[in-house]
Short mmCIF file of C-alpha atoms in Angstrom, two decimals:
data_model
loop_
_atom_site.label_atom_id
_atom_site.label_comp_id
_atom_site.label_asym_id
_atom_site.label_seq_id
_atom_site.Cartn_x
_atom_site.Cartn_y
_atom_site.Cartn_z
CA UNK A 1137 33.96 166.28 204.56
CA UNK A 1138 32.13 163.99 207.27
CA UNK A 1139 29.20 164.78 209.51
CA UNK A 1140 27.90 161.59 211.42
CA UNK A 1141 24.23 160.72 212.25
CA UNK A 1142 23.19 158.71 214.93
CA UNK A 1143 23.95 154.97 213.87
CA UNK A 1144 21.26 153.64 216.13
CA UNK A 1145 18.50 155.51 213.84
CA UNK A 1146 20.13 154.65 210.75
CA UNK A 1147 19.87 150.99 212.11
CA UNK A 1148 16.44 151.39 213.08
CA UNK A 1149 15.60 152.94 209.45
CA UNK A 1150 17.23 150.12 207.46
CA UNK A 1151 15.23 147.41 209.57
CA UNK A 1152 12.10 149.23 209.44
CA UNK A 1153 11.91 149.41 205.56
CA UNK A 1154 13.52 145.72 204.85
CA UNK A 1155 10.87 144.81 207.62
CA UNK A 1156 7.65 146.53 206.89
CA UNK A 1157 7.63 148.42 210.32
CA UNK A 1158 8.37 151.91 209.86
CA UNK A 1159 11.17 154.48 209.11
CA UNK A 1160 10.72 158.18 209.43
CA UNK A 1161 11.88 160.69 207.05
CA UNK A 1162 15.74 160.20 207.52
CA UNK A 1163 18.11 162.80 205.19
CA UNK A 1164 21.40 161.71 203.56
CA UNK A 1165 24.47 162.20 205.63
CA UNK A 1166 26.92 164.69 204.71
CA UNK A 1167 29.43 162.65 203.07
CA UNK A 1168 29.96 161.29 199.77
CA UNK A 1169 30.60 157.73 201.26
CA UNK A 1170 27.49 157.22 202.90
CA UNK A 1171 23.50 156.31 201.30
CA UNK A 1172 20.95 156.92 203.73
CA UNK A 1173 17.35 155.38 203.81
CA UNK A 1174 15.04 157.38 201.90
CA UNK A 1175 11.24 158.60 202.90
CA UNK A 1176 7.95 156.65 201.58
CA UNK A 1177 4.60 157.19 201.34
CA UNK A 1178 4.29 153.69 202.04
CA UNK A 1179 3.64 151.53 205.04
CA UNK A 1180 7.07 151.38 205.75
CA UNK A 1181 7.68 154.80 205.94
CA UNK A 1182 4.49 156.24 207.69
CA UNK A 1183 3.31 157.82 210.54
CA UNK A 1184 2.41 154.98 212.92
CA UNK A 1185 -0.37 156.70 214.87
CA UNK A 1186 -2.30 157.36 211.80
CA UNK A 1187 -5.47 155.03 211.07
CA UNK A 1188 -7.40 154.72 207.82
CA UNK A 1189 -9.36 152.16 206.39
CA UNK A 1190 -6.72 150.53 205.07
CA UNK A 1191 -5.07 149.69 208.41
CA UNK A 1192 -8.43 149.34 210.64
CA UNK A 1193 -10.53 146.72 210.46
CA UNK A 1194 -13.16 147.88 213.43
CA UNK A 1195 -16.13 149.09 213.92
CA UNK A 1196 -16.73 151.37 216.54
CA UNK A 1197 -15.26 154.58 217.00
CA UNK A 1198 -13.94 154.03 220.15
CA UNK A 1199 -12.30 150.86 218.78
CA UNK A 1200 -10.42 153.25 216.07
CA UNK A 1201 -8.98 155.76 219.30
CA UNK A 1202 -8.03 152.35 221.33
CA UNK A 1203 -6.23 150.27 218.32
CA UNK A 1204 -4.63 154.76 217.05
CA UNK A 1205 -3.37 154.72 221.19
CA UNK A 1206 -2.08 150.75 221.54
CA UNK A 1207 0.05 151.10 218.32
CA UNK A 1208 1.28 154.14 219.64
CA UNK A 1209 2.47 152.73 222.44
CA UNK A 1210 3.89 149.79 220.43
CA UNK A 1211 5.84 152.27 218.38
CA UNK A 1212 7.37 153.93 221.57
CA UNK A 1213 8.72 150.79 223.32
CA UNK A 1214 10.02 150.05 219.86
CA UNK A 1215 11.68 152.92 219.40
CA UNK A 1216 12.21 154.43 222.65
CA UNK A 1217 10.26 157.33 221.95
CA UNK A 1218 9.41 158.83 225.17
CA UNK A 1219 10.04 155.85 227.02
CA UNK A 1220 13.21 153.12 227.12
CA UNK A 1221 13.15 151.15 224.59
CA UNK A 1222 11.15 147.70 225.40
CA UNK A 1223 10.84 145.25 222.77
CA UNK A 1224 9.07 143.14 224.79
CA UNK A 1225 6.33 145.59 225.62
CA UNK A 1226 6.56 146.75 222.26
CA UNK A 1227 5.30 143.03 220.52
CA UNK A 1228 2.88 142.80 223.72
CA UNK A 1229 0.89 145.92 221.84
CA UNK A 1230 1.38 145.06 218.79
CA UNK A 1231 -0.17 141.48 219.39
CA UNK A 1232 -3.08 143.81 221.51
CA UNK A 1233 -3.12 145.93 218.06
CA UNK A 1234 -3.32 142.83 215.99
CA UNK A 1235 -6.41 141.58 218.12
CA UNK A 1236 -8.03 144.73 218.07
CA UNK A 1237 -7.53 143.78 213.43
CA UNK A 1238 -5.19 145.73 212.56
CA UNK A 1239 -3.15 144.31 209.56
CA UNK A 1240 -0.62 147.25 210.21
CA UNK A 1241 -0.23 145.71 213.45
CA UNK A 1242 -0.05 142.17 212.10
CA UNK A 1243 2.81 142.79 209.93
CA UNK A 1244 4.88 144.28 212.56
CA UNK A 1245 4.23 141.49 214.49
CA UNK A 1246 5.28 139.55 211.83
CA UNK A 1247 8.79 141.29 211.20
CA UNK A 1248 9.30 141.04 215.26
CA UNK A 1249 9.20 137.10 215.32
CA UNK A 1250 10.59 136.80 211.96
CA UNK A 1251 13.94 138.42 213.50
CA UNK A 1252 13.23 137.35 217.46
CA UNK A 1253 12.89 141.15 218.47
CA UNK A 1254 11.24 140.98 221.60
CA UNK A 1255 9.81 137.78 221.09
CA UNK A 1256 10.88 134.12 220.16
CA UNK A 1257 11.75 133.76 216.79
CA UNK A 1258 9.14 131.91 215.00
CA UNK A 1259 8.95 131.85 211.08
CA UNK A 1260 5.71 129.93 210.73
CA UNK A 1261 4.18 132.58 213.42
CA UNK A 1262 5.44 135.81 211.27
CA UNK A 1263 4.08 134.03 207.67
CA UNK A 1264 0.74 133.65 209.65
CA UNK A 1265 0.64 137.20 210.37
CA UNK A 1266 1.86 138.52 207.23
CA UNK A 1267 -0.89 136.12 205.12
CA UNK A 1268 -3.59 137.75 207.68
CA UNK A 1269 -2.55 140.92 206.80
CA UNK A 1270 -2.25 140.41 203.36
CA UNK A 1271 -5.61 138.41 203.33
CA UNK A 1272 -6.73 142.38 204.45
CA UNK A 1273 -5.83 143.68 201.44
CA UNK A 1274 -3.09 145.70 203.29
CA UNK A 1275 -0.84 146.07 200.45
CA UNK A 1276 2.46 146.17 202.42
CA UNK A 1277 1.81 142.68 203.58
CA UNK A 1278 0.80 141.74 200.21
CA UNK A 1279 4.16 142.32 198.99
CA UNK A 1280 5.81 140.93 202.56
CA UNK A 1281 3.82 137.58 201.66
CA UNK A 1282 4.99 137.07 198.48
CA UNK A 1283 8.78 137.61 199.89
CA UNK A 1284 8.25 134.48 202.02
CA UNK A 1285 7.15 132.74 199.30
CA UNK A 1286 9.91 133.75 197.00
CA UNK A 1287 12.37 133.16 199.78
CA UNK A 1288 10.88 129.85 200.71
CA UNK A 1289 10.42 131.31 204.60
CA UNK A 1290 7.53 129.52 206.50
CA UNK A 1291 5.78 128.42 203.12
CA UNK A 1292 7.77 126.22 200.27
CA UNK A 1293 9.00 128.23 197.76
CA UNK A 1294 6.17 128.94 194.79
CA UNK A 1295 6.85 131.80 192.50
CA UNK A 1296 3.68 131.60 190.77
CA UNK A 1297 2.38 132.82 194.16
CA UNK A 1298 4.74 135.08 194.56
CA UNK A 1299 3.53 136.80 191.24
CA UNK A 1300 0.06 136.63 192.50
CA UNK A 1301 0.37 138.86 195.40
CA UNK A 1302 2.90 140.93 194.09
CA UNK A 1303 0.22 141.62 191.50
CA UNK A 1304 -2.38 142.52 193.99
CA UNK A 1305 -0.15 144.56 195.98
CA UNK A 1306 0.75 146.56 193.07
CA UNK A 1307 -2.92 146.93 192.22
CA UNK A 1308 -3.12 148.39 195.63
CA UNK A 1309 -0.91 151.61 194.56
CA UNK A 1310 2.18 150.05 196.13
CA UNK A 1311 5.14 150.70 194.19
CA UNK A 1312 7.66 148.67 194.97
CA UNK A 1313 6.04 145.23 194.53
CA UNK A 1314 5.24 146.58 190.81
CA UNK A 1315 9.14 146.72 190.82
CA UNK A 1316 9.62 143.51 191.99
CA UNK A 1317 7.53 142.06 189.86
CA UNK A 1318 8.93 143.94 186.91
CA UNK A 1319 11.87 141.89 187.70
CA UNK A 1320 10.37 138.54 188.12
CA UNK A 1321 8.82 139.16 184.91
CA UNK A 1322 12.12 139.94 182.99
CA UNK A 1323 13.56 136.57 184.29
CA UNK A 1324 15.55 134.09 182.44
CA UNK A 1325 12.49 132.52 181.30
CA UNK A 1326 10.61 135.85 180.37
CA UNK A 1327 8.63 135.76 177.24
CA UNK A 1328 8.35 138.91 174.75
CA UNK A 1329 5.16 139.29 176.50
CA UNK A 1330 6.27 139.74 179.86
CA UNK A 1331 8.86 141.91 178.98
CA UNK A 1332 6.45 144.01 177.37
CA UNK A 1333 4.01 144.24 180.40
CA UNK A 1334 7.77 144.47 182.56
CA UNK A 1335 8.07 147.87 180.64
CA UNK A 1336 4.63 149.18 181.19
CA UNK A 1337 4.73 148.28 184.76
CA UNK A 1338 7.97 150.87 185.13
CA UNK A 1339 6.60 152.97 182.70
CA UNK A 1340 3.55 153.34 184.60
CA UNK A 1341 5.31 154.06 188.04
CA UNK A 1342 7.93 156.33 186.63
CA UNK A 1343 4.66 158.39 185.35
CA UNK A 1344 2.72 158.58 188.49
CA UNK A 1345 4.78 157.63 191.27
CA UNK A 1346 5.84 160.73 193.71
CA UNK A 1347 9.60 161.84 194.12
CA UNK A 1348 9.64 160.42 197.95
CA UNK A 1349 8.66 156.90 196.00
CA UNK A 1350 10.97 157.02 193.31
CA UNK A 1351 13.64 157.50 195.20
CA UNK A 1352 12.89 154.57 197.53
CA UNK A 1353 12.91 152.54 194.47
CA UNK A 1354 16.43 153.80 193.97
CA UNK A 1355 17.16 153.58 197.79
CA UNK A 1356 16.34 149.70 197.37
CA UNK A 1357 18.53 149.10 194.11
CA UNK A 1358 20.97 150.91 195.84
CA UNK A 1359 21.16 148.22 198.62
CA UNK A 1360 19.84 145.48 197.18
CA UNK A 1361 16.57 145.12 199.65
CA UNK A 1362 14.10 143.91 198.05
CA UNK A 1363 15.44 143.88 194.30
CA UNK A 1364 18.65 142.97 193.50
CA UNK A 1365 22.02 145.32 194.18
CA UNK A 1366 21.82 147.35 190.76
CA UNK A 1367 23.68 150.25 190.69
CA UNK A 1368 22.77 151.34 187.32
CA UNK A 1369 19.21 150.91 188.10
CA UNK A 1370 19.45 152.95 191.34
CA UNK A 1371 20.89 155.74 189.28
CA UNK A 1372 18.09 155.61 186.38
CA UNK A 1373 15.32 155.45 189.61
CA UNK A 1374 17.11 158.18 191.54
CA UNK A 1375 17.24 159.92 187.93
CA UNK A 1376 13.42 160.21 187.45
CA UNK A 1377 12.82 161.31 191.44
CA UNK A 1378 15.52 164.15 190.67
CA UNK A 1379 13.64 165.37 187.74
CA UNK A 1380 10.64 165.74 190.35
CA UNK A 1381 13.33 167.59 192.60
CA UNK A 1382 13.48 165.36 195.52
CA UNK A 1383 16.22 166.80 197.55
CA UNK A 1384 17.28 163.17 198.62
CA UNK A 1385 17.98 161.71 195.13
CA UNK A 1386 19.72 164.61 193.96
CA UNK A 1387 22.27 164.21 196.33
CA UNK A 1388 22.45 160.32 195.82
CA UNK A 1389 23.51 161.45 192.36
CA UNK A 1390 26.37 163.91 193.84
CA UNK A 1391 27.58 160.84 195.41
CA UNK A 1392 27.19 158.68 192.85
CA UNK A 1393 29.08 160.79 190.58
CA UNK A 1394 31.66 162.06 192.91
CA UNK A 1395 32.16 158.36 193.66
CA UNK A 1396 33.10 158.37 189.94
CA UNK A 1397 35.11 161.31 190.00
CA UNK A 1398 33.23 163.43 188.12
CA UNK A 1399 33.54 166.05 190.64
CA UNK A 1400 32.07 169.10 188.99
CA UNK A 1401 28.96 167.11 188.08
CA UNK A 1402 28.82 165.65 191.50
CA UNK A 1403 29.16 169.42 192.92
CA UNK A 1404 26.10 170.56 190.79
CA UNK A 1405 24.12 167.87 192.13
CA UNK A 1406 25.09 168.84 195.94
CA UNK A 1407 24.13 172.29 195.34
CA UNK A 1408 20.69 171.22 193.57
CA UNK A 1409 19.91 169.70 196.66
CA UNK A 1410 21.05 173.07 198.81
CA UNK A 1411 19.20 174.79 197.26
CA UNK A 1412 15.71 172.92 197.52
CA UNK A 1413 16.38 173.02 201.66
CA UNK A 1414 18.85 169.84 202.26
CA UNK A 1415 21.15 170.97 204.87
CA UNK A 1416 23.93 168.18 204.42
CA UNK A 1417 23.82 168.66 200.71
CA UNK A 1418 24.74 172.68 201.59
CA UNK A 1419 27.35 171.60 204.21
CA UNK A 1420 29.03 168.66 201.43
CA UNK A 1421 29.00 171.94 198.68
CA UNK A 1422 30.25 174.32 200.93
CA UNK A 1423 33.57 171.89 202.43
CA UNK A 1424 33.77 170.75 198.25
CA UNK A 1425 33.91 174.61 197.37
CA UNK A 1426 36.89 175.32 200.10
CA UNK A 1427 38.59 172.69 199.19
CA UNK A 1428 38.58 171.98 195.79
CA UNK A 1429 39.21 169.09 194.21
CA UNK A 1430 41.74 167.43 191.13
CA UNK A 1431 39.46 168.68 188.50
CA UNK A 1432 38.45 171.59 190.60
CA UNK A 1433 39.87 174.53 191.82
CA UNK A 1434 38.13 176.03 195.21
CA UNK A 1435 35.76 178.73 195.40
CA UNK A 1436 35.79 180.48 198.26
CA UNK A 1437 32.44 183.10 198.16
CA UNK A 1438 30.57 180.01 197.12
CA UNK A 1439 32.34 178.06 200.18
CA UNK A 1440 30.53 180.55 202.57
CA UNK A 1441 27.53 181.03 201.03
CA UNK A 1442 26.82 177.01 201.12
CA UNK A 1443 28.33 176.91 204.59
CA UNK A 1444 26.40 179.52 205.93
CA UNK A 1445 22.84 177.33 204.49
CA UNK A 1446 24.37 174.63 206.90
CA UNK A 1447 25.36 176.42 210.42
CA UNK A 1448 23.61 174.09 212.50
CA UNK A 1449 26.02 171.11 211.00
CA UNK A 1450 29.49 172.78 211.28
CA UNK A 1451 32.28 171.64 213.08
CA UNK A 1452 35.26 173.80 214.34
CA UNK A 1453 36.92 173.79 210.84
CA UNK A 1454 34.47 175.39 209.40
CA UNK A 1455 33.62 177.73 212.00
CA UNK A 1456 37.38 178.99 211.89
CA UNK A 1457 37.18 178.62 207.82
CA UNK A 1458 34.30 181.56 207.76
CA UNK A 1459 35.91 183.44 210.30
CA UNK A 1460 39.35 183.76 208.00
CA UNK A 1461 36.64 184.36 204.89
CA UNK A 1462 34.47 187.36 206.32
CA UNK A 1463 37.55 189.08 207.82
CA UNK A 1464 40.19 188.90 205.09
CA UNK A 1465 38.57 187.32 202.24
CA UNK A 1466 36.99 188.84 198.80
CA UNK A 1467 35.33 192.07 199.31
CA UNK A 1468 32.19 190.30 198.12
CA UNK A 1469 32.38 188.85 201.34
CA UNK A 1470 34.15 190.53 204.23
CA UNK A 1471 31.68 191.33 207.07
CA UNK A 1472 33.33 192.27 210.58
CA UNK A 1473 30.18 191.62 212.50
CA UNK A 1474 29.92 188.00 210.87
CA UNK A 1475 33.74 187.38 211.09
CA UNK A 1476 33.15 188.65 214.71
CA UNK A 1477 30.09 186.15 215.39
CA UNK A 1478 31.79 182.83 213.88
CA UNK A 1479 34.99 183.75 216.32
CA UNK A 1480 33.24 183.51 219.42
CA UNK A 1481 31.72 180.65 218.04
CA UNK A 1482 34.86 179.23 217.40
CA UNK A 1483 36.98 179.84 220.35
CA UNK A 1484 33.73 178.87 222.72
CA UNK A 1485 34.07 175.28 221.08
CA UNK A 1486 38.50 175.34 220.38
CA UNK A 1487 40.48 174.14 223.26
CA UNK A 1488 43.03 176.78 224.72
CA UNK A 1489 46.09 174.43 222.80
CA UNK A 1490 44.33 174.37 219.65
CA UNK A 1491 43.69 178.41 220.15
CA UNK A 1492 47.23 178.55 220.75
CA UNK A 1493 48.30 176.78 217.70
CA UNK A 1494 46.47 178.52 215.47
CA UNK A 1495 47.41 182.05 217.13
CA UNK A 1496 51.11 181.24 216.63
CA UNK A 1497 50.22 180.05 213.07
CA UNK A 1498 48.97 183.48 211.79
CA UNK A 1499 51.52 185.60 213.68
CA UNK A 1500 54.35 183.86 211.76
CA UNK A 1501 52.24 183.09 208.55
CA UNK A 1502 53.17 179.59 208.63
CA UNK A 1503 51.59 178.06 205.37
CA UNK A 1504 49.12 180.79 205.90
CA UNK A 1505 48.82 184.36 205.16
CA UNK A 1506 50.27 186.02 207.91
CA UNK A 1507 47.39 188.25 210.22
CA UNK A 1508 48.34 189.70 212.89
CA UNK A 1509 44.87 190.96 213.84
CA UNK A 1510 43.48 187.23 213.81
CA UNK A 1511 46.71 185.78 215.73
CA UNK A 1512 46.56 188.39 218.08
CA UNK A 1513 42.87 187.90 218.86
CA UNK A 1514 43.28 183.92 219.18
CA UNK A 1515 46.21 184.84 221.78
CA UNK A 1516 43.72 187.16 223.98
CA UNK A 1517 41.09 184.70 223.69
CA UNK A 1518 43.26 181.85 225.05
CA UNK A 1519 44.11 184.07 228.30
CA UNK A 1520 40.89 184.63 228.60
CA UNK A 1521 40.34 181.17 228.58
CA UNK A 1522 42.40 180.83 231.59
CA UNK A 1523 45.81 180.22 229.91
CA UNK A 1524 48.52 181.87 231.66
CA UNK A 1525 51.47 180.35 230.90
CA UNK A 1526 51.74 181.55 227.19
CA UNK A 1527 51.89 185.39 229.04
CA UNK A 1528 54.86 185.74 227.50
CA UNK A 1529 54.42 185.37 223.99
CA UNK A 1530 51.46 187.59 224.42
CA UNK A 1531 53.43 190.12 225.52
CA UNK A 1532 55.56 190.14 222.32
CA UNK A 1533 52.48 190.54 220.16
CA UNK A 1534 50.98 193.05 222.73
CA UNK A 1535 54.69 194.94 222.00
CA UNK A 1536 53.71 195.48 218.06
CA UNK A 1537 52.28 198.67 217.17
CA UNK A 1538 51.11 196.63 213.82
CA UNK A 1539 48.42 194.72 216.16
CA UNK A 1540 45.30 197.77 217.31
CA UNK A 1541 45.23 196.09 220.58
CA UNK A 1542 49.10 197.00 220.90
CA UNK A 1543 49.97 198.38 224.67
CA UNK A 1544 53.27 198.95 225.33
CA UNK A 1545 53.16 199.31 229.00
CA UNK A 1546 51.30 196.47 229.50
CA UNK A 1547 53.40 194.45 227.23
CA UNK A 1548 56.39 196.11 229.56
CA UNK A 1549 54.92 194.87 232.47
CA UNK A 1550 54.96 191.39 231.95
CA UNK A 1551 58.13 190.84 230.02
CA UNK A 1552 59.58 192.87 233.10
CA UNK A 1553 58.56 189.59 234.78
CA UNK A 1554 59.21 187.57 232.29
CA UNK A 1555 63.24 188.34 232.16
CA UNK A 1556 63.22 187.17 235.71
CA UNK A 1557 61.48 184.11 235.23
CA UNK A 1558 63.37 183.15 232.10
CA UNK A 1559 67.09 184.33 233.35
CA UNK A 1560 68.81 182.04 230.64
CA UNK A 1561 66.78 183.51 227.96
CA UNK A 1562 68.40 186.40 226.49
CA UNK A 1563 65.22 186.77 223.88
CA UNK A 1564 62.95 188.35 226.37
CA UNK A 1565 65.85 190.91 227.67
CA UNK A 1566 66.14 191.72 224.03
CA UNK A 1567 62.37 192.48 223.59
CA UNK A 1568 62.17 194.32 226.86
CA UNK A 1569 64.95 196.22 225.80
CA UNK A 1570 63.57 197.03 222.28
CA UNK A 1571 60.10 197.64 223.70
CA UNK A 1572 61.52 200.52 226.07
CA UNK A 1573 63.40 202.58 223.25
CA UNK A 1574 60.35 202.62 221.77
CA UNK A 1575 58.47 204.39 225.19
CA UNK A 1576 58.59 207.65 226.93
CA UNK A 1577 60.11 208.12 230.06
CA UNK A 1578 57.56 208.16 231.73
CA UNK A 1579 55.37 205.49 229.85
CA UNK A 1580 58.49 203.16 231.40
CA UNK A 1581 58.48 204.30 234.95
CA UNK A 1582 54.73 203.46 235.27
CA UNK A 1583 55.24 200.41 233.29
CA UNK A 1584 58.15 199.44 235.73
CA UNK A 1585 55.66 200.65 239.05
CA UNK A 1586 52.97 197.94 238.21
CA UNK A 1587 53.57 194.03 238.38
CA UNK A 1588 53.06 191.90 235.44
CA UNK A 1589 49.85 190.30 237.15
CA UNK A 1590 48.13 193.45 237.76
CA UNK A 1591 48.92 194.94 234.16
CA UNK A 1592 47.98 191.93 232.25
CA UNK A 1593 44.54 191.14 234.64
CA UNK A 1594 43.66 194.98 234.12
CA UNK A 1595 44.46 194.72 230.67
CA UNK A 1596 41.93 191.64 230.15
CA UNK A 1597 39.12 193.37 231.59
CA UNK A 1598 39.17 195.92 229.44
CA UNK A 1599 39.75 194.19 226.48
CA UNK A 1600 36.94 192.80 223.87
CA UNK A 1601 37.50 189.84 222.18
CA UNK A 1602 35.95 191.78 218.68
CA UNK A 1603 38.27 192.49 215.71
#
């Protein structure tokens, strides 16, 4: 049930929101194991390139297009987008971004020497940047600052201060320092008064916060950044985005649920998400519907409807899963030209063994329901391939009438051959034998006047690879 994302931009993603630098919109893997880092309409979370008043403190015009061009450049050394990834270069224009005033710039800055990403690290360097930033009224840095001063990094530790700019951060429309400070406010010491205000302040954000923004709230309880680990919390948060239908927290609930075995709960949750355009969410409903579960039995229309909504994501598995579906499954379902399509799909990808193996599989009906039409297919398909030395075995299922691609003088052909090359082998003598009671005369004597290689490479290019 796993489909893997690049770790590198997961990486990136985590240190870009913990760090106030930047994380794109990144979906949830396809696996009920794995969280991934949610999209913001915050600083941490948005477009780099784009410049408002709120992240450009210039004057002239041609300032604004200089500082929109150096933090794009900044951005692409970071990131290696369109270039190798340079964190060197990368603080270089952020520190010619921060010059030209940009706070957006300044906090970057700030996260780069506060970890020693392309520069020295230097805590009382990155609380410099961050109060300048914050002094900007750049909310982001706002709520960076009073991190440092909660944490006691490059200032002594002062929550009163902390509080402060938490405070003005949140009166800046930024979310998450509201729920920080919800949480300072609730402390051990917390009066009935803060409490009270503790409530409104959640109240408030839960009202008029958007889906992307509730869910980063649950995204951060989730993983402990920024608040503390709370998985409770990160379920109530992800919760009130799902009622918004963000795509992303509904399928943090499937995991959260599946996690707790609730399956079928967990299962309407994945398909939620399906069905408001989340690809992994289709591609986790779909395996979950084959499958089946303790509490679950599978469903196997359902299966290839979900599957289908995630083609780009499917492995070989699956492929081979929708190919057994549309050509002997429900009626709802069966569809030559599709069963067709996922085949080619599958053998282009399936290694000539693993062809084999599953050829050899349907023909006997080991643990599966036995099809010759599918095992005789996956044989021609591994010849075609370039296999040769399983020409024998083809021959046998090339001898049954059962299979529509059945040629007896073809089939005759090569076990002709084959008795010679396997002289100790009485089982091809006995299929030859069979096989030429069941011929005419004269079907025999032009079997018997070709050799096995002609009849077999005549027979493959002529043959289609189509049920």
């Amino acid at each position: 049930m796993q489909v893997s994302k690049t770790a590198l931009l997961t990486a990136v993603a985590l240190f870009s929101v913990m760090n106030g630098i930047r994380s794109e919109e990144v979906k949830p893997v396809a696996t009920v194991t794995e969280l991934m880092v949610p999209s913001s309409k915050t600083e941490a979370n948005s477009t780099p390139v784009k410049m408002d008043a709120s992240t450009v403190i210039v004057s002239e015009k041609s300032d604004v297009t200089l500082l929109e061009e150096t933090l794009k450049q900044a951005d692409s050394y970071l990131y290696g987008e369109g270039v190798e990834a340079d964190f060197v270069k990368a603080s270089q224009y952020y520190q010619k971004a921060v010059d030209l005033g940009s706070p957006k710039a300044m906090l970057r800055l700030a996260s780069l020497y506060k970890k020693g990403v392309g520069v020295a690290v230097d805590i009382p360097k990155a609380f410099e940047l961050t109060q300048s930033a914050a002094n900007l009224n750049f909310a982001p840095a706002q709520c960076a600052l009073a991190e440092l001063y909660l944490n006691g990094s490059g200032v002594p530790q002062n929550q009163a201060k902390a509080l402060e700019w938490l405070q003005k951060a949140f009166n800046n429309h930024y979310d998450i320092a509201g729920v920080m400070l919800s949480e300072l406010l609730i402390g051990p010491q917390a009066t009935e008064e803060d409490i009270k205000k503790a409530d409104e302040i959640v109240a408030q954000i839960h009202a008029n916060a958007t889906p992307q923004t509730l869910f980063a709230i649950s995204y951060a309880y989730a993983k402990g950044s920024k608040v503390s680990q709370d998985e409770e919390k990160a379920s109530m948060w992800a919760g009130w985005a799902a009622e918004k239908n963000e795509p992303n927290a509904i399928y943090w609930l499937g995991e959260y649920y599946w996690k707790k075995n609730e399956h079928i709960l967990a299962l309407d949750f994945f398909q939620q998400a399906a069905q408001l355009g989340l690809t992994e969410s289709a591609l986790v409903a779909g395996r979950l519907f084959r499958d089946g579960a303790s509490d679950m039995a599978p469903n196997h229309d359902k299966a290839v409807y979900f599957l289908e909504k995630a083609s780009n994501l499917l492995n070989k598995k699956d492929h081979f899963y929708l190919v057994t579906q549309y050509l002997a499954g429900s009626q709802k379902v069966r569809n030559l030209e599709k069963a067709n399509y996922w085949f080619d799909v599958y053998v282009k990808q399936a290694s000539i063994e693993e062809v084999l193996e599953k050829s050899q599989q349907y023909w006997t009906g080991e643990q599966v329901r036995r099809n010759y039409e599918l095992a005789g297919l996956l044989a021609l398909s591994a010849l075609s391939k370039g296999d040769r030395d399983s020409r024998c075995e083809f021959a046998l299922k090339l001898a049954l009438p059962q299979w529509t691609k059945h040629n007896a003088p073809v089939a005759y052909s090569i076990l002709n051959q084959c008795v010679l090359d396997h002289l100790q082998e009485e089982k091809w003598k006995q299929a030859l034998n069979e096989l030429e009671r069941s011929m005419t005369a004269q079907e025999v004597r032009n079997a018997q006047a070709q050799s096995s290689f002609e009849a077999l490479e005549d027979y493959l290019k002529e043959a289609q690879l189509k049920f």
